[in-house]
PDB file of N, CA and C and ligand atoms in Angstrom:
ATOM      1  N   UNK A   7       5.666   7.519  23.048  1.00  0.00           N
ATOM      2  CA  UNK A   7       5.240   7.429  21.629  1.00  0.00           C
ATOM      3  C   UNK A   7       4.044   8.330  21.362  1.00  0.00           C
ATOM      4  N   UNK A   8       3.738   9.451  20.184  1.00  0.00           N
ATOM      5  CA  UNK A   8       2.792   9.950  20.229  1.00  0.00           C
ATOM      6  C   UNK A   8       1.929   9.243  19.188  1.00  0.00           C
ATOM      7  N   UNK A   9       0.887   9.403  18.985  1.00  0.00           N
ATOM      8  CA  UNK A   9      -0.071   8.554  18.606  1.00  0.00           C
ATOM      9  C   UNK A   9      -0.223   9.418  16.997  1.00  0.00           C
ATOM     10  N   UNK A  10      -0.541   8.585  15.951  1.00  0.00           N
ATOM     11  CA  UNK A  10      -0.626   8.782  14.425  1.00  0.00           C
ATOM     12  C   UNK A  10      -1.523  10.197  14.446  1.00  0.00           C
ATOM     13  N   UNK A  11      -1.264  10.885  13.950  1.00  0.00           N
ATOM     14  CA  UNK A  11      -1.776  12.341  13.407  1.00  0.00           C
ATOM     15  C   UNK A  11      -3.334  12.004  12.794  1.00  0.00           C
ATOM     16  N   UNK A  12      -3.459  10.680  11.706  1.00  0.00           N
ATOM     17  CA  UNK A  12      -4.511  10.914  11.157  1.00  0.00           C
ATOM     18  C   UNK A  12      -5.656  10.272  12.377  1.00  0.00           C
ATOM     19  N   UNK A  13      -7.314  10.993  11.586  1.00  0.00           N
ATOM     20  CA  UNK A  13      -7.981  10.874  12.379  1.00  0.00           C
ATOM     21  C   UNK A  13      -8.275   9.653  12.938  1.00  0.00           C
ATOM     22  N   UNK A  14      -8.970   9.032  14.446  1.00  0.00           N
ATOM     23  CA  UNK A  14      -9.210   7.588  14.434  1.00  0.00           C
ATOM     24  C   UNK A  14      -7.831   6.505  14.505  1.00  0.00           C
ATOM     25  N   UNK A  15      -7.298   6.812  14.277  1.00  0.00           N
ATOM     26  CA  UNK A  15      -5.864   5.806  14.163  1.00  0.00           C
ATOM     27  C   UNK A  15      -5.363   6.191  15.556  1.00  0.00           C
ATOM     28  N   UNK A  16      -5.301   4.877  16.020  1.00  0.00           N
ATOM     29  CA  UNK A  16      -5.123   4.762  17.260  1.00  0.00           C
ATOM     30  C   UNK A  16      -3.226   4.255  16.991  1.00  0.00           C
ATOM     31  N   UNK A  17      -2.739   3.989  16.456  1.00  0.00           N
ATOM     32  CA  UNK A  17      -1.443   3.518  16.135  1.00  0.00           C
ATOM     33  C   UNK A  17      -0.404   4.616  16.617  1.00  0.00           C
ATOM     34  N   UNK A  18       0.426   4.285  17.231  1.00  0.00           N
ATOM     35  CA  UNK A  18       1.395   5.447  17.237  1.00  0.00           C
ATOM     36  C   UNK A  18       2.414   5.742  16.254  1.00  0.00           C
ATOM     37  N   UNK A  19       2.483   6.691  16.048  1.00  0.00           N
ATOM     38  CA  UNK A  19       3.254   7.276  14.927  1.00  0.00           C
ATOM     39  C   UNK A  19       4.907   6.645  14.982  1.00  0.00           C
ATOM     40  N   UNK A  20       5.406   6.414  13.357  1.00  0.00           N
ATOM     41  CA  UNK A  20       6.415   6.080  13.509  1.00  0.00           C
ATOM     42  C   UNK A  20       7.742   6.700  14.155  1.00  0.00           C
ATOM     43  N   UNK A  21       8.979   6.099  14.647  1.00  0.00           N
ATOM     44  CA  UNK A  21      10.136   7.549  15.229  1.00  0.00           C
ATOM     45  C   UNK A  21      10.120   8.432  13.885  1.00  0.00           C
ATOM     46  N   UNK A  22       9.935   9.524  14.638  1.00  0.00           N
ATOM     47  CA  UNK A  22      10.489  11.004  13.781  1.00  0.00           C
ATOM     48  C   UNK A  22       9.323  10.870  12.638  1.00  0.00           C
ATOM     49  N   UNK A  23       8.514  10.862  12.892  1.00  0.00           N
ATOM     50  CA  UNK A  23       7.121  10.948  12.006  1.00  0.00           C
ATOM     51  C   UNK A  23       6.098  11.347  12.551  1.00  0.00           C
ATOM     52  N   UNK A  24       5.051  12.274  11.707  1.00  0.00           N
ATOM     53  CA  UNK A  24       3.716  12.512  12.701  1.00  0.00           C
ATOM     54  C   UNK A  24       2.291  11.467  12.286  1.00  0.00           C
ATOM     55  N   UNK A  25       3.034  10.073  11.721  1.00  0.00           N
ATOM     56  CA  UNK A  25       1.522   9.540  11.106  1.00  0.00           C
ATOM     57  C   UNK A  25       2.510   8.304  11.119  1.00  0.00           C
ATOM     58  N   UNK A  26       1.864   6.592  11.198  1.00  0.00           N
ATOM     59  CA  UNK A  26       1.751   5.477  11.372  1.00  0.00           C
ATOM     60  C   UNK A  26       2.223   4.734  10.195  1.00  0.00           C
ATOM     61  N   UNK A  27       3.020   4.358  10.536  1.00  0.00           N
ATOM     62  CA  UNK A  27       3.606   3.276   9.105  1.00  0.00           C
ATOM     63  C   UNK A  27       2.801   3.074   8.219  1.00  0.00           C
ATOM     64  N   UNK A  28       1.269   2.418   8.076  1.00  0.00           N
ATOM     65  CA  UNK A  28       0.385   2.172   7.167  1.00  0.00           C
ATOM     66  C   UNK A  28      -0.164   3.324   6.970  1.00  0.00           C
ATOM     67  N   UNK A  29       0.094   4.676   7.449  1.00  0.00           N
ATOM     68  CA  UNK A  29      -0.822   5.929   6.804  1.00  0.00           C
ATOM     69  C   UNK A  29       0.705   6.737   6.001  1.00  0.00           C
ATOM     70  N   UNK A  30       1.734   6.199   6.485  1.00  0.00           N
ATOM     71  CA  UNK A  30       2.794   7.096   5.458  1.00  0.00           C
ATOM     72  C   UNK A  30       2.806   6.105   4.104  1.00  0.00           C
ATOM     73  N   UNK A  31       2.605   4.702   4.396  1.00  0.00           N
ATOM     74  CA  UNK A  31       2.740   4.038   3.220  1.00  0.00           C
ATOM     75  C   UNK A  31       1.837   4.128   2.253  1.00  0.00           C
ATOM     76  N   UNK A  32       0.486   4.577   2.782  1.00  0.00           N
ATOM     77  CA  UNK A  32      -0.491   5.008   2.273  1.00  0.00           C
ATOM     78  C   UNK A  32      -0.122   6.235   1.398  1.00  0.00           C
ATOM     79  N   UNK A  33       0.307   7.199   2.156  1.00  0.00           N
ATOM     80  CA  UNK A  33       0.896   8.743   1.773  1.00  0.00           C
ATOM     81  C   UNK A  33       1.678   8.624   0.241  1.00  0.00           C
ATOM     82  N   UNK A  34       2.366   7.680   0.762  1.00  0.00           N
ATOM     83  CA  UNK A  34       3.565   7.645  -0.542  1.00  0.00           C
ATOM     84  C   UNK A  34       2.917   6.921  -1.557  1.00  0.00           C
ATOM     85  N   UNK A  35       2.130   6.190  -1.262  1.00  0.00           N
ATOM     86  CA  UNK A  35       1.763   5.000  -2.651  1.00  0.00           C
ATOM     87  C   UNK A  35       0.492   5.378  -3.465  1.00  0.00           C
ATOM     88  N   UNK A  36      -0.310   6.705  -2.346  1.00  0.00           N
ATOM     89  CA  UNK A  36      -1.735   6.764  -2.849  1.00  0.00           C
ATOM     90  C   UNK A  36      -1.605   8.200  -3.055  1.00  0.00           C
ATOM     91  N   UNK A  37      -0.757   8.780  -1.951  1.00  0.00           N
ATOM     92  CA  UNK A  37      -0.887  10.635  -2.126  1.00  0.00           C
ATOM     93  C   UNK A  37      -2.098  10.765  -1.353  1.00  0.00           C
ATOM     94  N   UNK A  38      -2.671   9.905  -0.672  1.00  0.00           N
ATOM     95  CA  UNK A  38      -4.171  10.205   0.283  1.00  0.00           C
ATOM     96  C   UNK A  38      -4.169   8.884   1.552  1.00  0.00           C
ATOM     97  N   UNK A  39      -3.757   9.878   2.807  1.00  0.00           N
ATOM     98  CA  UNK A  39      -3.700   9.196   3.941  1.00  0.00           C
ATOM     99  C   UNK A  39      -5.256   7.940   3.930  1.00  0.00           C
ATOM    100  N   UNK A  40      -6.226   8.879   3.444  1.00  0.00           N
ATOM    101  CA  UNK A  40      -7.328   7.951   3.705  1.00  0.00           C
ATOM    102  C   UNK A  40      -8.348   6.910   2.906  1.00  0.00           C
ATOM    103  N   UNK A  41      -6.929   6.454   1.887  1.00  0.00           N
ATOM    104  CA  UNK A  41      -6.951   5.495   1.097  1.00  0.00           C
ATOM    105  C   UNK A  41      -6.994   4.488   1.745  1.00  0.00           C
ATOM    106  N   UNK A  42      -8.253   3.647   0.897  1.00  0.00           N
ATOM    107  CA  UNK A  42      -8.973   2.238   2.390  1.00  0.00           C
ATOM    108  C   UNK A  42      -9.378   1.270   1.002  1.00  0.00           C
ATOM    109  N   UNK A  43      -9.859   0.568   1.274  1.00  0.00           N
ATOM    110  CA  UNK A  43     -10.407  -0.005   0.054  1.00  0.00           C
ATOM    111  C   UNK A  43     -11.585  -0.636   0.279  1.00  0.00           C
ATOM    112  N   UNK A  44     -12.166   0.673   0.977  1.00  0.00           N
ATOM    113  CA  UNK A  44     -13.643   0.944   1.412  1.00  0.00           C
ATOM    114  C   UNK A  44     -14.469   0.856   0.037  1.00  0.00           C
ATOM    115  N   UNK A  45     -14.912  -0.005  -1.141  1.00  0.00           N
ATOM    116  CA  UNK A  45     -15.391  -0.022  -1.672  1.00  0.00           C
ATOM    117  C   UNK A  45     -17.210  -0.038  -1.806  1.00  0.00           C
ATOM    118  N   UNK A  46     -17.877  -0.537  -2.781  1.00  0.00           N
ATOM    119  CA  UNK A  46     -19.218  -1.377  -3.010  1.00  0.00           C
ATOM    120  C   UNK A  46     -18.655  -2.666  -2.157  1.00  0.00           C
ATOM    121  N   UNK A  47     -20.170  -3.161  -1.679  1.00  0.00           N
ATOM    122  CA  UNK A  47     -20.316  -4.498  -1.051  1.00  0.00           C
ATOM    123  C   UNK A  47     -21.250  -5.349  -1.650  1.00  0.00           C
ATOM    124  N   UNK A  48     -21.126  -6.494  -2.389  1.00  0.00           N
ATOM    125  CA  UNK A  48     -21.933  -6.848  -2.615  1.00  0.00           C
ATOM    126  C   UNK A  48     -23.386  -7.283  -1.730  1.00  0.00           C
ATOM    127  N   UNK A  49     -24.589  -6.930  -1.557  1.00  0.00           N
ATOM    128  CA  UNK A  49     -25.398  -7.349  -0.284  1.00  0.00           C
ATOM    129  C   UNK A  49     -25.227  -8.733  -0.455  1.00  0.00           C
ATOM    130  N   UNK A  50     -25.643  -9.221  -1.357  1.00  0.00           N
ATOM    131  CA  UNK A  50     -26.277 -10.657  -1.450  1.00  0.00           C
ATOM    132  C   UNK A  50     -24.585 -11.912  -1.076  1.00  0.00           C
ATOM    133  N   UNK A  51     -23.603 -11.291  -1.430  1.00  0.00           N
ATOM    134  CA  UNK A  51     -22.601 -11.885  -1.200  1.00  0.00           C
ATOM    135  C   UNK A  51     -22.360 -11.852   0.773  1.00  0.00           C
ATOM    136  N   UNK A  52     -22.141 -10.765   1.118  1.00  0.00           N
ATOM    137  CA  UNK A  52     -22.079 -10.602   2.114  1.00  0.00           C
ATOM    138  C   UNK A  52     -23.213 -11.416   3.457  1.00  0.00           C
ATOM    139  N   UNK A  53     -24.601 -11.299   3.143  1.00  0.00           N
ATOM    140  CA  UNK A  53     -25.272 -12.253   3.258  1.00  0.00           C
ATOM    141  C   UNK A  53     -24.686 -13.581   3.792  1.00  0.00           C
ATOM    142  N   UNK A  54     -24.556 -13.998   2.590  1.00  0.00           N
ATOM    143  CA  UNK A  54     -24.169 -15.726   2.047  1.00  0.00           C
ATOM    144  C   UNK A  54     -22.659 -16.045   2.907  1.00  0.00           C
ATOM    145  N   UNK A  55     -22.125 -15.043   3.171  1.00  0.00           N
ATOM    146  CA  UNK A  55     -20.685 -15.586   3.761  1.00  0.00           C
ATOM    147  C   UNK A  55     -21.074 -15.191   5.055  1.00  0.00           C
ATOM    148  N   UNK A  56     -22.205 -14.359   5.614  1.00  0.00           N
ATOM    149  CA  UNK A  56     -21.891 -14.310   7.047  1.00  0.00           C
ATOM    150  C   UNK A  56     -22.637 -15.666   7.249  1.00  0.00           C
ATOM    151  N   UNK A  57     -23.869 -16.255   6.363  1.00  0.00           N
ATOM    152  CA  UNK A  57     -24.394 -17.832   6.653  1.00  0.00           C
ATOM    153  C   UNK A  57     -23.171 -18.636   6.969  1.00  0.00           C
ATOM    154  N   UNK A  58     -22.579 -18.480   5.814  1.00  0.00           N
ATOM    155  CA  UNK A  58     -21.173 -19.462   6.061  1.00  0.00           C
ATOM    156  C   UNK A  58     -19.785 -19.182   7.142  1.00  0.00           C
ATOM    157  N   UNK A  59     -20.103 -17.995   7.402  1.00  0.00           N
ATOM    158  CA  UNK A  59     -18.587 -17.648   8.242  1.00  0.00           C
ATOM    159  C   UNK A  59     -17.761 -17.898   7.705  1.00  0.00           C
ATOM    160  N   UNK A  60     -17.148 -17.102   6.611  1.00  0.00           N
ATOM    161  CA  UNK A  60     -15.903 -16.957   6.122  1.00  0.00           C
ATOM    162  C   UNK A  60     -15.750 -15.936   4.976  1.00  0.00           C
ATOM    163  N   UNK A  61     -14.919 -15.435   4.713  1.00  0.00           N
ATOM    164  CA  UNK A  61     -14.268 -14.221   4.141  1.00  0.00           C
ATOM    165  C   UNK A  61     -13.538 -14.780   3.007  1.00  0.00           C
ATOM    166  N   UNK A  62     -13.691 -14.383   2.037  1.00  0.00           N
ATOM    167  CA  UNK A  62     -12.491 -14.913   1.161  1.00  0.00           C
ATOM    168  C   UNK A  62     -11.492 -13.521   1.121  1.00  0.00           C
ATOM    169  N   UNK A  63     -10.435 -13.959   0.696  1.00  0.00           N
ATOM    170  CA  UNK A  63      -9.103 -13.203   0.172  1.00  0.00           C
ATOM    171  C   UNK A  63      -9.112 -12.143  -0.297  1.00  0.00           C
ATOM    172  N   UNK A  64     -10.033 -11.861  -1.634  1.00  0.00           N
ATOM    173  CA  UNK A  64     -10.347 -10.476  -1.985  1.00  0.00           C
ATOM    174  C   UNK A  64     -11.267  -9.676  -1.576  1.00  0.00           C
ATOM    175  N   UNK A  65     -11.609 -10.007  -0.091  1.00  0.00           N
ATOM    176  CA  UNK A  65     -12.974  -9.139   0.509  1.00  0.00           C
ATOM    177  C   UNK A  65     -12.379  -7.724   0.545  1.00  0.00           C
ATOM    178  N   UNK A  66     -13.107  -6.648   0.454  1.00  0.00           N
ATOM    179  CA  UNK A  66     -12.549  -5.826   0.770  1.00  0.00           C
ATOM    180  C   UNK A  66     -13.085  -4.960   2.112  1.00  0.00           C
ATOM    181  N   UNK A  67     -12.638  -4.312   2.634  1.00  0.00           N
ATOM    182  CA  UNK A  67     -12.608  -3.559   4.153  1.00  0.00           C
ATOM    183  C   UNK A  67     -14.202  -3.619   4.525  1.00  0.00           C
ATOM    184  N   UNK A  68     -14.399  -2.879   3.013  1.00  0.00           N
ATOM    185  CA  UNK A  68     -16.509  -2.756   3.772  1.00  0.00           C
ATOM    186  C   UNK A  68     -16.753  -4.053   3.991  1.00  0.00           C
ATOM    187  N   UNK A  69     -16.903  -5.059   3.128  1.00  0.00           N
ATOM    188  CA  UNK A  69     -17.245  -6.551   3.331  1.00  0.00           C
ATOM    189  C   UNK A  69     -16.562  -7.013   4.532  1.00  0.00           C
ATOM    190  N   UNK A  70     -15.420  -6.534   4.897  1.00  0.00           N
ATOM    191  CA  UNK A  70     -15.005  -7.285   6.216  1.00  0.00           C
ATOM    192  C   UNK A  70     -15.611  -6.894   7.315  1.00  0.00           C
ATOM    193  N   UNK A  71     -16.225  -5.308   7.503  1.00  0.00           N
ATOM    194  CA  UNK A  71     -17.016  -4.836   8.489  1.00  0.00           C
ATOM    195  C   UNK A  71     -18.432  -5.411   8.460  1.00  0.00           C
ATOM    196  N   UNK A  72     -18.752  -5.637   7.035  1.00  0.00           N
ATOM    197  CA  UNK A  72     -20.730  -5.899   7.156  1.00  0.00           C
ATOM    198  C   UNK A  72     -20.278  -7.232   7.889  1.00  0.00           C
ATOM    199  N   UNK A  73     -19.495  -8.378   7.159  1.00  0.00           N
ATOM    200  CA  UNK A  73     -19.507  -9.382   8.163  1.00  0.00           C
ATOM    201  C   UNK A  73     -19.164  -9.720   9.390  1.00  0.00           C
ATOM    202  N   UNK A  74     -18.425  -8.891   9.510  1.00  0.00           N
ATOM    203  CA  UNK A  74     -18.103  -8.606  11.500  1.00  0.00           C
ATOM    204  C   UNK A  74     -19.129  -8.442  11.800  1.00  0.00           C
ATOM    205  N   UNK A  75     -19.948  -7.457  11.591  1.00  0.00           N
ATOM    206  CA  UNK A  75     -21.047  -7.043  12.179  1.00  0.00           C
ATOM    207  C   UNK A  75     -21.966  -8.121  12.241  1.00  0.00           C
ATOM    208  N   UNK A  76     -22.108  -8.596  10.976  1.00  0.00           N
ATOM    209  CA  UNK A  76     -23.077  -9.710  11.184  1.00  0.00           C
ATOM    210  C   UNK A  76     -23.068 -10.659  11.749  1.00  0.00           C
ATOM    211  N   UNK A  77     -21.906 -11.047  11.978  1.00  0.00           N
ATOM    212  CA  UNK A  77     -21.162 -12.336  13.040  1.00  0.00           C
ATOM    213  C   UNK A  77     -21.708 -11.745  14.319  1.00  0.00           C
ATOM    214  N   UNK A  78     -21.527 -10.457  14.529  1.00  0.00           N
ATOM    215  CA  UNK A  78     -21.743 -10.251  16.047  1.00  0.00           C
ATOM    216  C   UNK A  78     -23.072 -10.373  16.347  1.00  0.00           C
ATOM    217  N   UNK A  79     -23.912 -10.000  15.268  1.00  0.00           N
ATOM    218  CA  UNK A  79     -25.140 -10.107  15.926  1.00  0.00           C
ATOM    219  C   UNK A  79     -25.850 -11.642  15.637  1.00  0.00           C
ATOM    220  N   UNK A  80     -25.200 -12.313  15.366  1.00  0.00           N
ATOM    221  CA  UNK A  80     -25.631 -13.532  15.789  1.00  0.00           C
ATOM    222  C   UNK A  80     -25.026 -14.147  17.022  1.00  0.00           C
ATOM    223  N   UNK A  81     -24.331 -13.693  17.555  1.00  0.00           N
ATOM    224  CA  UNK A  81     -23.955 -13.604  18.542  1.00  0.00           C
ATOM    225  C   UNK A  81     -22.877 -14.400  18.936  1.00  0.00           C
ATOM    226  N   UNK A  82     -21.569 -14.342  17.933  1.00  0.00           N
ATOM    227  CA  UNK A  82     -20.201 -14.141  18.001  1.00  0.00           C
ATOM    228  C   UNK A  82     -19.208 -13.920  19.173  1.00  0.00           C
ATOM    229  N   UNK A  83     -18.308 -14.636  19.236  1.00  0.00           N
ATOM    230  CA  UNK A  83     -17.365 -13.385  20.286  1.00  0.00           C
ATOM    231  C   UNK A  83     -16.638 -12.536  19.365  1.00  0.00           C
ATOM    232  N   UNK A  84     -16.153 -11.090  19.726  1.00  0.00           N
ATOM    233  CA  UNK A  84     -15.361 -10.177  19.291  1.00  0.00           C
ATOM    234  C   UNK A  84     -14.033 -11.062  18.545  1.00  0.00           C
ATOM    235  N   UNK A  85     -13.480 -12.227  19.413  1.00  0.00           N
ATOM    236  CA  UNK A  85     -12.270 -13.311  19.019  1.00  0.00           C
ATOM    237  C   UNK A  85     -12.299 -14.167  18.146  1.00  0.00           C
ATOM    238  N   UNK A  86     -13.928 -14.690  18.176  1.00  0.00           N
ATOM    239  CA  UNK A  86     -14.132 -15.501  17.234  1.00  0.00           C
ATOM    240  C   UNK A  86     -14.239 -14.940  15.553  1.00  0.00           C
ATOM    241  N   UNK A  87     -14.956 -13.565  15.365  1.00  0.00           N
ATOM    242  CA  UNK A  87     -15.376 -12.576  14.657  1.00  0.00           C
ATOM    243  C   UNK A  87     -13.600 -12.432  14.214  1.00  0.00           C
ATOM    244  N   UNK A  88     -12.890 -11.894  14.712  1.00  0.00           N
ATOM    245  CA  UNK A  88     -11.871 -11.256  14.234  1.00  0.00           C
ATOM    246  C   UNK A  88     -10.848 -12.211  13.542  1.00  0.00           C
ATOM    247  N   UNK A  89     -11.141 -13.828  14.446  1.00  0.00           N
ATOM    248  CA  UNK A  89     -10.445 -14.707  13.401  1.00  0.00           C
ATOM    249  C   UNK A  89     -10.831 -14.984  12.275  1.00  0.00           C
ATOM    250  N   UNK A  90     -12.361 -14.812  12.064  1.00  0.00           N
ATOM    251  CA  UNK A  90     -12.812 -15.174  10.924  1.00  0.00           C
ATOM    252  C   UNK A  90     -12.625 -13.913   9.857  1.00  0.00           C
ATOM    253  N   UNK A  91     -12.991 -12.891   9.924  1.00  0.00           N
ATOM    254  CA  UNK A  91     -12.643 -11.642   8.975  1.00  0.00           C
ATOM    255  C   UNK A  91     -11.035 -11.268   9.261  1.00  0.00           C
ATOM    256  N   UNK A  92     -10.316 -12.133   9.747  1.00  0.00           N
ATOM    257  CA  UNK A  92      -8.611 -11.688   9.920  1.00  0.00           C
ATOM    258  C   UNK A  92      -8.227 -10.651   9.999  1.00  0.00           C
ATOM    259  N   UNK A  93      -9.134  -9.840  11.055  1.00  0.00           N
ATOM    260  CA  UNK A  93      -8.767  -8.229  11.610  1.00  0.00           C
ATOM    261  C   UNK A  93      -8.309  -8.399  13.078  1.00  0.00           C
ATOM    262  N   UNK A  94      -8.118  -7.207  13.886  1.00  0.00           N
ATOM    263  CA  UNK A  94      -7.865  -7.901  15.266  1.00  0.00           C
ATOM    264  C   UNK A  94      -9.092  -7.419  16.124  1.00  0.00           C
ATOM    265  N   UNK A  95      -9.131  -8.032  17.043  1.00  0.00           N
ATOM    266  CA  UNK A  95     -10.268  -8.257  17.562  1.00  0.00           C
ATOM    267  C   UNK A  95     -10.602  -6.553  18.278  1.00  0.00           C
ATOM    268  N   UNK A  96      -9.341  -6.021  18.121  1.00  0.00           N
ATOM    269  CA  UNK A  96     -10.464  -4.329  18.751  1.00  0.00           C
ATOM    270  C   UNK A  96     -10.747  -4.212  17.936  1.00  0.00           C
ATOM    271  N   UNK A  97     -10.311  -4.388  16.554  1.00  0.00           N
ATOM    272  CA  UNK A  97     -11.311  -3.515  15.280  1.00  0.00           C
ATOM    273  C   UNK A  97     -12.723  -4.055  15.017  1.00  0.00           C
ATOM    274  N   UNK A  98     -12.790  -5.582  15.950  1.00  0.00           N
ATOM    275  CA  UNK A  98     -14.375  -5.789  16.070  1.00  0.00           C
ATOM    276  C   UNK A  98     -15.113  -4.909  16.854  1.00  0.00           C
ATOM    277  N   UNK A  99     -14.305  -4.531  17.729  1.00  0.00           N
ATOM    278  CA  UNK A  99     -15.023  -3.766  19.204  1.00  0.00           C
ATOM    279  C   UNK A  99     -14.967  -2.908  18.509  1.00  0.00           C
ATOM    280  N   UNK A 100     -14.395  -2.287  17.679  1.00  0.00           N
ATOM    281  CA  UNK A 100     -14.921  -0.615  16.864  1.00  0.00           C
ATOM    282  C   UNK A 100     -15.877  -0.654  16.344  1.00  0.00           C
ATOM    283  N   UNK A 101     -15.436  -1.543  15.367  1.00  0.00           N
ATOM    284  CA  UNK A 101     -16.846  -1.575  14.021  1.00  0.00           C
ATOM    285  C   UNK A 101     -18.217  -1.685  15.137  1.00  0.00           C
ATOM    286  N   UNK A 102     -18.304  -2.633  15.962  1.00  0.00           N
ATOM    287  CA  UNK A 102     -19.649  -2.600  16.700  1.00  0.00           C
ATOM    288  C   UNK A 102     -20.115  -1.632  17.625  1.00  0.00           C
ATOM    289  N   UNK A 103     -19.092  -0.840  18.129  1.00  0.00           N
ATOM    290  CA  UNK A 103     -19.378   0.197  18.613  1.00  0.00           C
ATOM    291  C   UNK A 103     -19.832   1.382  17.853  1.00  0.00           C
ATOM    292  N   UNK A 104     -19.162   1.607  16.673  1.00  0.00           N
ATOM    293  CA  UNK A 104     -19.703   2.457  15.230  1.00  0.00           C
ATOM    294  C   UNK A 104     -21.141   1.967  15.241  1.00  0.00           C
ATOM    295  N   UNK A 105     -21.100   0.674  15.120  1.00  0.00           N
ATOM    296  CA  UNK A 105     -22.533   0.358  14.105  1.00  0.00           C
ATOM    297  C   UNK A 105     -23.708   0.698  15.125  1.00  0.00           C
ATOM    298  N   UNK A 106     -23.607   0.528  16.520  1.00  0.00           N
ATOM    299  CA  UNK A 106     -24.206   0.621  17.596  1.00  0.00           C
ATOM    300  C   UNK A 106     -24.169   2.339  17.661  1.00  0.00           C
ATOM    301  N   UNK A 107     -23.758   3.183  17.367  1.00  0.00           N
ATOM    302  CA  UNK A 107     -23.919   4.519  17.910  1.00  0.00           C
ATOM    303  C   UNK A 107     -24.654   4.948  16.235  1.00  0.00           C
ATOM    304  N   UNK A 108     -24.704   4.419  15.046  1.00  0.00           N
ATOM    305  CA  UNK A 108     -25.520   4.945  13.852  1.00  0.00           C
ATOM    306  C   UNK A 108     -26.787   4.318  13.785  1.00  0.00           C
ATOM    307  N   UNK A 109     -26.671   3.070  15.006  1.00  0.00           N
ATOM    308  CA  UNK A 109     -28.147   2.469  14.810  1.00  0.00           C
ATOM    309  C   UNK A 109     -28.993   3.373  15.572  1.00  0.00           C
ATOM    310  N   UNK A 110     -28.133   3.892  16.296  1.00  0.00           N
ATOM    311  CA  UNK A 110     -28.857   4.919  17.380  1.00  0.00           C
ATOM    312  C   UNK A 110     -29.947   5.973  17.230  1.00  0.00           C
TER     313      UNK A 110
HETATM  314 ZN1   ZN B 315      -2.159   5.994  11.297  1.00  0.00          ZN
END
C-alpha cells in the first residue's frame, strides 16, 4: 500500500489513487485537500471543558487539539485523552509531539 500523497497523512492511499479516502472526499466536496475545520477556538470555552473533560459534538478540530493537549498536561494517558476528544489515540501522540517541538 503506498501511503496518501498529501502532506502528514500517514493513511495509505486508496487502490488506484494517490491520496486517502478522507483527502479525495475532501477533494471532491471542498476542491482543497486541506480542508480541516481548523477554525477560531474559543479560549475561555476550551478552558472550561478541559476542567470538565469533555468535548461536545460541535467542537471543532482546533478545540479538539487545545483539549488533548490540555488533558495531557494534566497528566492524562494518550487513551484516556483520545476517548475523551474521540480521536485515536496516535493523533494524541501527534498533537503532543507538535505541541512539544513549538514549545521548543
Ligand atoms: Zn490522506
Amino acid at each position: 500500500m503506498r501511503p496518501c500523497s498529501i502532506d502528514d497523512c500517514t493513511t495509505s492511499a486508496a487502490p488506484r489513487r494517490t491520496v486517502c479516502h478522507k483527502h479525495r472526499t475532501r477533494l471532491n466536496r471542498y476542491g482543497d485537500a486541506d480542508f480541516t475545520q481548523w477554525t477560531v477556538a474559543d479560549d475561555m470555552d476550551v478552558k472550561l471543558l478541559i476542567e470538565q473533560q469533555r468535548v461536545p459534538d460541535g467542537a471543532t478540530r482546533l478545540e479538539r487539539r487545545l483539549i488533548a493537549v490540555g488533558l495531557s498536561e494534566r497528566g492524562l494517558s494518550a487513551e484516556r485523552v483520545a476517548d475523551i476528544v474521540a480521536v485515536a489515540p496516535r493523533t494524541v501522540h501527534r498533537w503532543r509531539a507538535k505541541t512539544r517541538q513549538t514549545a521548543a
